[in-house]
Each structure stands twice: as structure tokens, then as C-alpha cells.
Amino acid sequence: MANDRAAAETVQGLFLQHAAALRGFILGLLPDRAAANDVFQEVFLTVTQRAEQYRPDSSFLPWARGIARNKVLEHFRRCRRQPQPFDDRLLEVLADAAGRQDDAWEERRAALAECIQELAPRARQILELRYAEAPASPPEIARQLAWTVNAVHVALARARKFLQDCTRRRLAAGGA
Amino acid sequence: VEDRLLELVDAYLENRLTDPETGELRELLRTSPEARQTFWEYVEQHVLIDDLLAEARGRDLALAEEAAPGSSGVRGCRPVIGDSTPSPQPLSPKGRGASQQSRHLDGGRHFSAWAGALTAVAAGLLLAVGLWWRAPAPEPLAMVRALGGDVQVIDLSGKMVPVTTDAPLAVGQALHVGDEDSQAEVSFADGTQVTLGAGTDLRFPASARKEARRLHLDRGAVQVQAAAPALVVTTDHARITASATRFRLYREATASRVELEEGKVRLESPAGTNAVEVDEGSFAVATAEARPMVPQPLPPSHCRLRHTLLRAGDAVCFSRDGTGLIASHFSRGWKAWDTHDGTLRAAAPGSGQRASGLALTPDGATAVALGNAGTAMLWKIGEPQPVKTRLREKQLRCGAVSADGRWLAQGTGTGEVALWEADPGHGSISLRQSVPLKPSRVVLSCVGPHLAVSRWGGDILVFEAKTGREVGRYKLRRTPAPLALSADGRYLAAYASSDGLVLFDRQADARHTLWPGEVTRVEHVEFSADGRTVLAGLDDGTVRAWATADGRPVLVLDTGHRLVNRVTASADQSLLATVGDNDCVKVWECALR
């Protein structure tokens, strides 16, 4: 019993440590935010239940991703009416391609944090509305700012592209 | 190609891909490993932006703090705030060296020590002259490890500066934590951790004895996990000496209360004329009038965390038999969970509104919720869609649902309290009464029903809801929030910062103050189904419960939430559900009876 508890605590700690990476993985395969959150919760439960199966000398993230991938597939099987963006084969290929940058996760986070500071105020405002605790949809943002919905989409895309370029630049400079 | 890919991934993440675009994205991802790598890079960026902006809003504590049950930390059942950040770093070699030097000088009687000290002082003076334009950095005493909301450091000149994570704190400085949803955690190099709740001012005065760190609590509440070297925490009423202990300290206007989770502390009056040892599982109060301090046992908290449901809901209620838990979330909708294994039984979309009230009908078949923008919903559990009914929607101030889901009440700024009756069988809701009042809060009992309405200024009026006849009037010094009425209408509980949490026994015409008003705010109060227990969720993450018969405390539970927004008990009081920050729900096995 004590061993079970210790194992559960270990994997829960690791889950928290890698929560953002796991959430990203699930969201990549299942872009519906609410559904992705549900799967995230299921993964947390399953990881806890199977804590004894996790070998501490192995890498946690691939093991948890395997569970998350199965949970996403289960979700699509359960919700057949919901359109599945990718077929099972492509989901497998995509899932296999995830995790190439696991080692650089913290560096990417730090670089991105600095890049967010460099955003123009308007771009930052739009991102904050879109990523708020109760996120505003692009039409809601458009109403608030008296813009067109398309202009909001363009501004969001530009802000994300800026952040991607900026992050790559910073990582390259750091690496050099 | 990459720009086009990013456009497509953007549309994918926003759920607005057209069919041709979906085909185009699939083709790119299927055929190009580079496209798959860019895809993941972009998706991960999406999640990181979410995390970083949440952090900038002061919500960085949310997931790490809430999710893990049973981890060790300042509080019994949660990881330490900021557990996701690296463990406390030692002070810089420069700082550590300086501190070792000062200890040596304090303890040394040997001439060579003095000579060495004088030489060091002379060298220091010379160096200071050489570098006169450089102000010396204060010696770091501790580091701010995590924070949320409004947290400021008051520097040696008295200037308040917003503080950031990993900021050093020096002797002579103070930390101010704002009143609304704010919190900070401070780590010392020896592993001592201090969590400051909302509305707290903590100073780091120079210690009389260098080997004992000293803190002074001017206002609010702290939770302390003290490492082995002695730590002294003072207030205007008490001096607490702690070593290898875990305790909470609440500083009220006229008294200070210390509650021991682990180990023991020595509690003295400031003059040292009165002293007691307070052991694990006990509390003691030191007052301004220097009354004798008598340690008393804390109520036992025989609770075990059963489940943590991440981002599950902003309101919860149990099924009558306790096997199910309903959660309502403003954006994620309704969820019905199995309390035994934590699995999801059913789900349905919500109204996009936070729940002012949530209840389950006695047969357990229908959940009833009232949204804060005026939409009532009846959800037959298992059905794909709830029935939505728009009630009063203009200038809404408050709302409530009776514990049996039959009655709903809304208070508006136009001066009306509207009472509605739900008929879950037909999915209908009808207006039954309209009382002319401008309320700040409203709650309902099941029997009668009775309607309790608080008004600005502190009045609480109780009505027979069906007739609108006033049957009771109570008074606090300030506007109460929150408020609760027991199912039979006998007990009324209300919290105001001026009065604390007050329990009114309407039948016996008695009044008990259960919790003081000046320290830790009560976020939510609720009665058990049988009315024998009143439960409160506090903004220091604890749940406290008292017996309504005599006001005796029956539970202190440290939930590990940053604050407890809601708490509810199953009908047999064997389970508790708590809702914390970020809509995280925890289910506890408790023995309240």
C-alpha cells in the first residue's frame, strides 16, 4: 500500500512537471479545447492508476504520451459524430513525431517569455483576450475592438508568427 | 510553404478549418517530416503562450498547486506553491560568505577575531571609498518563490515595489500581499517556507540574536514550515519560537492565534511574562490583554483526498447517495463524475455563465443551476442538452438555488428579489413571488421556503418566500458576503469582515461568532443537509466546520487549494467536495459526524 502511494506520488509529480508538454500533445491531436481538457484529466487519472507500471529509470514523457495518445483515440471512438480532423494513421504518424524538442522545452519557454514582452501593445492585448481564463472568441474580440473578425484572425496569426520567429532567433543566439 | 502551414495550423487550433484546408493540412503533415516538426513547434508554442499569459495574470500557481494529492509541502495535501519551479537555491556565495562572517563576529571573543574584524572593516571602508558610487546590496535573507495577485516589497526607504518570483528579500524589508486573491511564498536558504495569505503584511526585522531568523506579522495570516534552526515570529500580542514545525498564524486586531500542524512551538507574551508550549494538533490564542494562554485541541481532520478533478467546475453538488458529483463549469459545461473511481459518467454543454447556485433534485435525476447572467438550466443527467430558461437578466446582483433544486431566487439592482419554482419533470420554471428589495446576496432554504436577503450596510432579512412576509431581521456591521441558510431555515450563517463568520440560531434566538473577521476571509459558507454542521471555505485554503448546536469546531482541513471558493458535503457527511482556484475540484473522504 505504501509502495502504491509512493509510486502514485512520483508519477503525479512528474505529471505536473510535464503538464504543459502533455497538454500541448493532446491539443495537437484534439484541437477542441474543452475536449482536450477532459482527455487531460483522464490521462492524469490513468497515469495515477498505472503508477506501478512506470519504471523510474525510463523517461516519463514518452510513457505518458503513449497513454495520452490512446485516450485521444478513445475519445474519437466515443464521439463518432464529432468530425475527426486526422485519420488514425495520420494521428499515429503525428504522435510519433511529437517530442523531438523535449530537451529544449524550458529554454523555449524562457525565450518565448521574453518574446511576449516584445510584442506590440495591441498584439499583446489581442493575445491576452484570446488566452484569457474565459477566452474570448475571435468574433467577441472583434466586437470589443470594433474590428472585423478577419482582422482579428490576421492579427492573432501575425502575433504567433512573430513569437515563433523571435523564439527561434533567441534560441539560435543562445545556442551559439 | 511554412507560412501556409502556419496559417493552416492557426485555423486548426482555432477550429475554423474548411474542408479543403483540412485536406491540405493532412497532405502536408502526411508527406513532410519538416511540416510535422513545425506543426508540433507551433502547437507547443500555443500551449506555452497560454501558460505564460496565465502566469502574467498571477495564476502561475494553479496547476502545480492544485493537482497533486498527498505531496509534501507547506500544506499537508498539496505541493508547495511553486513546486514546479526549481527547489530553493542557496544564496549567492557572496551572500553566504557575508552571513558566515557576521556569525563569526557575533560569537567571537578571541582577540584575533576582533583584529580580523577590524582589518576587515578597514578594508571594507577602503573598498567603499574606492567604490563610493555603488550602493551596497542588502544581504539576502530569503527569496520570493511564488506569488499571485498584488504582492509588493517595501524596501528600506519605505518605497513599495512590485515583486517578482525569485526576488531576494533582505533584513529590514517587508512584504505586502494585497487583499484580493493574492498570495506569496517565501523560501529561506535552510528550507524554511512561509506562505502569506491575502491581506498580509510581514516584516523581516533585524534579529536580536543573529542565529535566529525573525519575522513580524503586522496583519493577516501566514503558514509556516520551519526548518530546524530556530525561527521567531512575532506579532503585537505574541512571540512564537519554532523549530522543525508546521503551523498557521492568524493575526487579529486584539489577538493572535497559532495552530500547530506538526511539531510544537513556544508561545510567549511579548514581555515574556506568560509562556506555553503548543503541541501538534493544538491551538492557542494570545491576546492584547495578556490573558493566560491555554492550548486547546484542534478539531481532528480525518479526511483523505480521494480525487482531484482538474478544471472541473466552479460549482459542485453531490447526489443524495454520495456516489455521484455534479460539476458546472462556465465554459466546459456540466459534468457528472463517479465519486468512487473519479470517472466521467455524463457531460452536457453549459450556458457560458458562472453558477450562482447549483443543486440536484432529491431523486438525483436532474441538476438545476442558475447562471450569473440570468439563465436557469435543468439537466436530466445523461441527456445531451440541458433545458435553458432565461429568467431576470437585467442588473443582476445575486442568485441562489435551494438545496433540493426546487426554488431559485434572483436579486436585481432594480429593487426586486424574484422567487422561481422549478418543475424538473416538465422542464419548466415559473415565477412565484416578487419581493421589493435591493439585495447584495440572497439564499434559500428548502422548507417553506424561507428566503434570506442581505442588504448593503449589514441588514439580513428573512422572508416566507411564498407570501413575501418578513419573519426575521439580523444585523452585521458591514455588508455580509457570503451567506447561507440551513435546509429547514433554522440556522443562518453570514460573514462580514467587521463581524467574522456569525451563526444565528433563529429558533433559539442565539448568535455565535465562529471565525474572526479581520484575518482570513471566508469565501463560501454552506450547511450540511441535516443542518447540524456549517462548513466554510476560506481564502487561506482551509475548510473549517462547526456544529450548529453549540458552535463547537469539528473540522479544520487544509485542502491545498490556494483558496476555497466552494465546499459542500454529501448527505451522510462522509464526503466533502472543495472547489479551489482555477476550478479544480477535490473530493475528500471525511468523518464529519
PDB file of C-alpha atoms in Angstrom, chain A residues 31-126:
ATOM      1  CA  PRO A  31      -7.912  20.911 -31.023  1.00  0.00           C
ATOM      2  CA  ASP A  32     -11.267  21.232 -29.239  1.00  0.00           C
ATOM      3  CA  ARG A  33     -10.084  22.923 -26.043  1.00  0.00           C
ATOM      4  CA  ALA A  34     -12.823  21.576 -23.756  1.00  0.00           C
ATOM      5  CA  ALA A  35     -12.484  18.017 -25.048  1.00  0.00           C
ATOM      6  CA  ALA A  36      -8.697  18.267 -24.744  1.00  0.00           C
ATOM      7  CA  ASN A  37      -9.076  19.328 -21.113  1.00  0.00           C
ATOM      8  CA  ASP A  38     -11.277  16.291 -20.449  1.00  0.00           C
ATOM      9  CA  VAL A  39      -8.729  13.960 -22.018  1.00  0.00           C
ATOM     10  CA  PHE A  40      -6.003  15.693 -19.998  1.00  0.00           C
ATOM     11  CA  GLN A  41      -7.963  14.869 -16.839  1.00  0.00           C
ATOM     12  CA  GLU A  42      -8.418  11.253 -17.935  1.00  0.00           C
ATOM     13  CA  VAL A  43      -4.696  10.957 -18.582  1.00  0.00           C
ATOM     14  CA  PHE A  44      -3.998  12.265 -15.088  1.00  0.00           C
ATOM     15  CA  LEU A  45      -6.266   9.593 -13.607  1.00  0.00           C
ATOM     16  CA  THR A  46      -4.841   6.805 -15.744  1.00  0.00           C
ATOM     17  CA  VAL A  47      -1.259   7.787 -15.067  1.00  0.00           C
ATOM     18  CA  THR A  48      -2.053   7.688 -11.337  1.00  0.00           C
ATOM     19  CA  GLN A  49      -3.793   4.325 -11.603  1.00  0.00           C
ATOM     20  CA  ARG A  50      -0.908   2.815 -13.581  1.00  0.00           C
ATOM     21  CA  ALA A  51       1.807   4.397 -11.471  1.00  0.00           C
ATOM     22  CA  GLU A  52       3.178   0.942 -10.577  1.00  0.00           C
ATOM     23  CA  GLN A  53       3.838   0.225 -14.264  1.00  0.00           C
ATOM     24  CA  TYR A  54       6.083   3.253 -14.657  1.00  0.00           C
ATOM     25  CA  ARG A  55       9.794   2.456 -14.413  1.00  0.00           C
ATOM     26  CA  PRO A  56      11.593   5.348 -12.719  1.00  0.00           C
ATOM     27  CA  ASP A  57      14.739   4.709 -14.774  1.00  0.00           C
ATOM     28  CA  SER A  58      12.844   5.401 -18.007  1.00  0.00           C
ATOM     29  CA  SER A  59      11.706   8.679 -19.476  1.00  0.00           C
ATOM     30  CA  PHE A  60       8.312   9.804 -18.194  1.00  0.00           C
ATOM     31  CA  LEU A  61       7.108  11.878 -21.116  1.00  0.00           C
ATOM     32  CA  PRO A  62       7.066   9.158 -23.821  1.00  0.00           C
ATOM     33  CA  TRP A  63       5.249   6.824 -21.393  1.00  0.00           C
ATOM     34  CA  ALA A  64       2.624   9.463 -20.545  1.00  0.00           C
ATOM     35  CA  ARG A  65       2.299  10.437 -24.215  1.00  0.00           C
ATOM     36  CA  GLY A  66       1.527   6.813 -25.052  1.00  0.00           C
ATOM     37  CA  ILE A  67      -1.332   6.909 -22.545  1.00  0.00           C
ATOM     38  CA  ALA A  68      -2.487  10.296 -23.846  1.00  0.00           C
ATOM     39  CA  ARG A  69      -2.461   9.044 -27.458  1.00  0.00           C
ATOM     40  CA  ASN A  70      -4.688   6.102 -26.516  1.00  0.00           C
ATOM     41  CA  LYS A  71      -7.028   8.414 -24.626  1.00  0.00           C
ATOM     42  CA  VAL A  72      -7.343  10.713 -27.659  1.00  0.00           C
ATOM     43  CA  LEU A  73      -8.132   7.718 -29.878  1.00  0.00           C
ATOM     44  CA  GLU A  74     -10.681   6.517 -27.297  1.00  0.00           C
ATOM     45  CA  HIS A  75     -12.219   9.985 -27.340  1.00  0.00           C
ATOM     46  CA  PHE A  76     -12.644   9.924 -31.113  1.00  0.00           C
ATOM     47  CA  ARG A  77     -14.136   6.436 -30.950  1.00  0.00           C
ATOM     48  CA  ARG A  78     -16.598   7.602 -28.274  1.00  0.00           C
ATOM     49  CA  CYS A  79     -17.593  10.752 -30.148  1.00  0.00           C
ATOM     50  CA  ARG A  80     -18.039   9.367 -33.641  1.00  0.00           C
ATOM     51  CA  ARG A  81     -20.327  12.224 -34.575  1.00  0.00           C
ATOM     52  CA  GLN A  82     -17.607  14.758 -33.857  1.00  0.00           C
ATOM     53  CA  PRO A  83     -15.541  15.263 -37.007  1.00  0.00           C
ATOM     54  CA  GLN A  84     -12.066  13.822 -36.590  1.00  0.00           C
ATOM     55  CA  PRO A  85      -9.536  16.178 -38.189  1.00  0.00           C
ATOM     56  CA  PHE A  86      -6.982  13.436 -38.911  1.00  0.00           C
ATOM     57  CA  ASP A  87      -7.488   9.747 -39.619  1.00  0.00           C
ATOM     58  CA  ASP A  88      -5.989   7.157 -37.254  1.00  0.00           C
ATOM     59  CA  ARG A  89      -2.952   6.603 -39.457  1.00  0.00           C
ATOM     60  CA  LEU A  90      -2.079  10.297 -39.549  1.00  0.00           C
ATOM     61  CA  LEU A  91      -2.687  10.583 -35.820  1.00  0.00           C
ATOM     62  CA  GLU A  92      -0.142   7.807 -35.275  1.00  0.00           C
ATOM     63  CA  VAL A  93       2.403   9.496 -37.540  1.00  0.00           C
ATOM     64  CA  LEU A  94       1.865  12.833 -35.843  1.00  0.00           C
ATOM     65  CA  ALA A  95       2.066  11.305 -32.355  1.00  0.00           C
ATOM     66  CA  ASP A  96       5.358   9.646 -33.303  1.00  0.00           C
ATOM     67  CA  ALA A  97       6.743  12.990 -34.444  1.00  0.00           C
ATOM     68  CA  ALA A  98       5.953  14.695 -31.132  1.00  0.00           C
ATOM     69  CA  GLY A  99       8.598  15.065 -28.509  1.00  0.00           C
ATOM     70  CA  ARG A 100      11.547  15.848 -30.740  1.00  0.00           C
ATOM     71  CA  GLN A 101      12.123  19.030 -28.775  1.00  0.00           C
ATOM     72  CA  ASP A 102      11.505  17.770 -25.251  1.00  0.00           C
ATOM     73  CA  ASP A 103      15.005  18.633 -24.116  1.00  0.00           C
ATOM     74  CA  ALA A 104      14.664  22.268 -25.131  1.00  0.00           C
ATOM     75  CA  TRP A 105      11.264  22.800 -23.520  1.00  0.00           C
ATOM     76  CA  GLU A 106      12.473  25.044 -20.677  1.00  0.00           C
ATOM     77  CA  GLU A 107      14.705  27.066 -22.982  1.00  0.00           C
ATOM     78  CA  ARG A 108      11.819  27.590 -25.391  1.00  0.00           C
ATOM     79  CA  ARG A 109       9.581  28.676 -22.571  1.00  0.00           C
ATOM     80  CA  ALA A 110      12.143  31.200 -21.316  1.00  0.00           C
ATOM     81  CA  ALA A 111      12.758  32.561 -24.826  1.00  0.00           C
ATOM     82  CA  LEU A 112       9.041  32.835 -25.507  1.00  0.00           C
ATOM     83  CA  ALA A 113       8.509  34.693 -22.217  1.00  0.00           C
ATOM     84  CA  GLU A 114      10.999  37.318 -23.352  1.00  0.00           C
ATOM     85  CA  CYS A 115       9.453  37.493 -26.809  1.00  0.00           C
ATOM     86  CA  ILE A 116       5.992  38.131 -25.363  1.00  0.00           C
ATOM     87  CA  GLN A 117       7.459  41.227 -23.711  1.00  0.00           C
ATOM     88  CA  GLU A 118       8.493  42.427 -27.160  1.00  0.00           C
ATOM     89  CA  LEU A 119       5.006  42.232 -28.647  1.00  0.00           C
ATOM     90  CA  ALA A 120       3.359  45.467 -29.718  1.00  0.00           C
ATOM     91  CA  PRO A 121       0.726  46.541 -27.145  1.00  0.00           C
ATOM     92  CA  ARG A 122      -2.184  45.863 -29.488  1.00  0.00           C
ATOM     93  CA  ALA A 123      -0.899  42.391 -30.368  1.00  0.00           C
ATOM     94  CA  ARG A 124      -0.398  41.618 -26.693  1.00  0.00           C
ATOM     95  CA  GLN A 125      -3.922  42.823 -25.919  1.00  0.00           C
ATOM     96  CA  ILE A 126      -5.414  40.515 -28.543  1.00  0.00           C
TER      97      ILE A 126
END
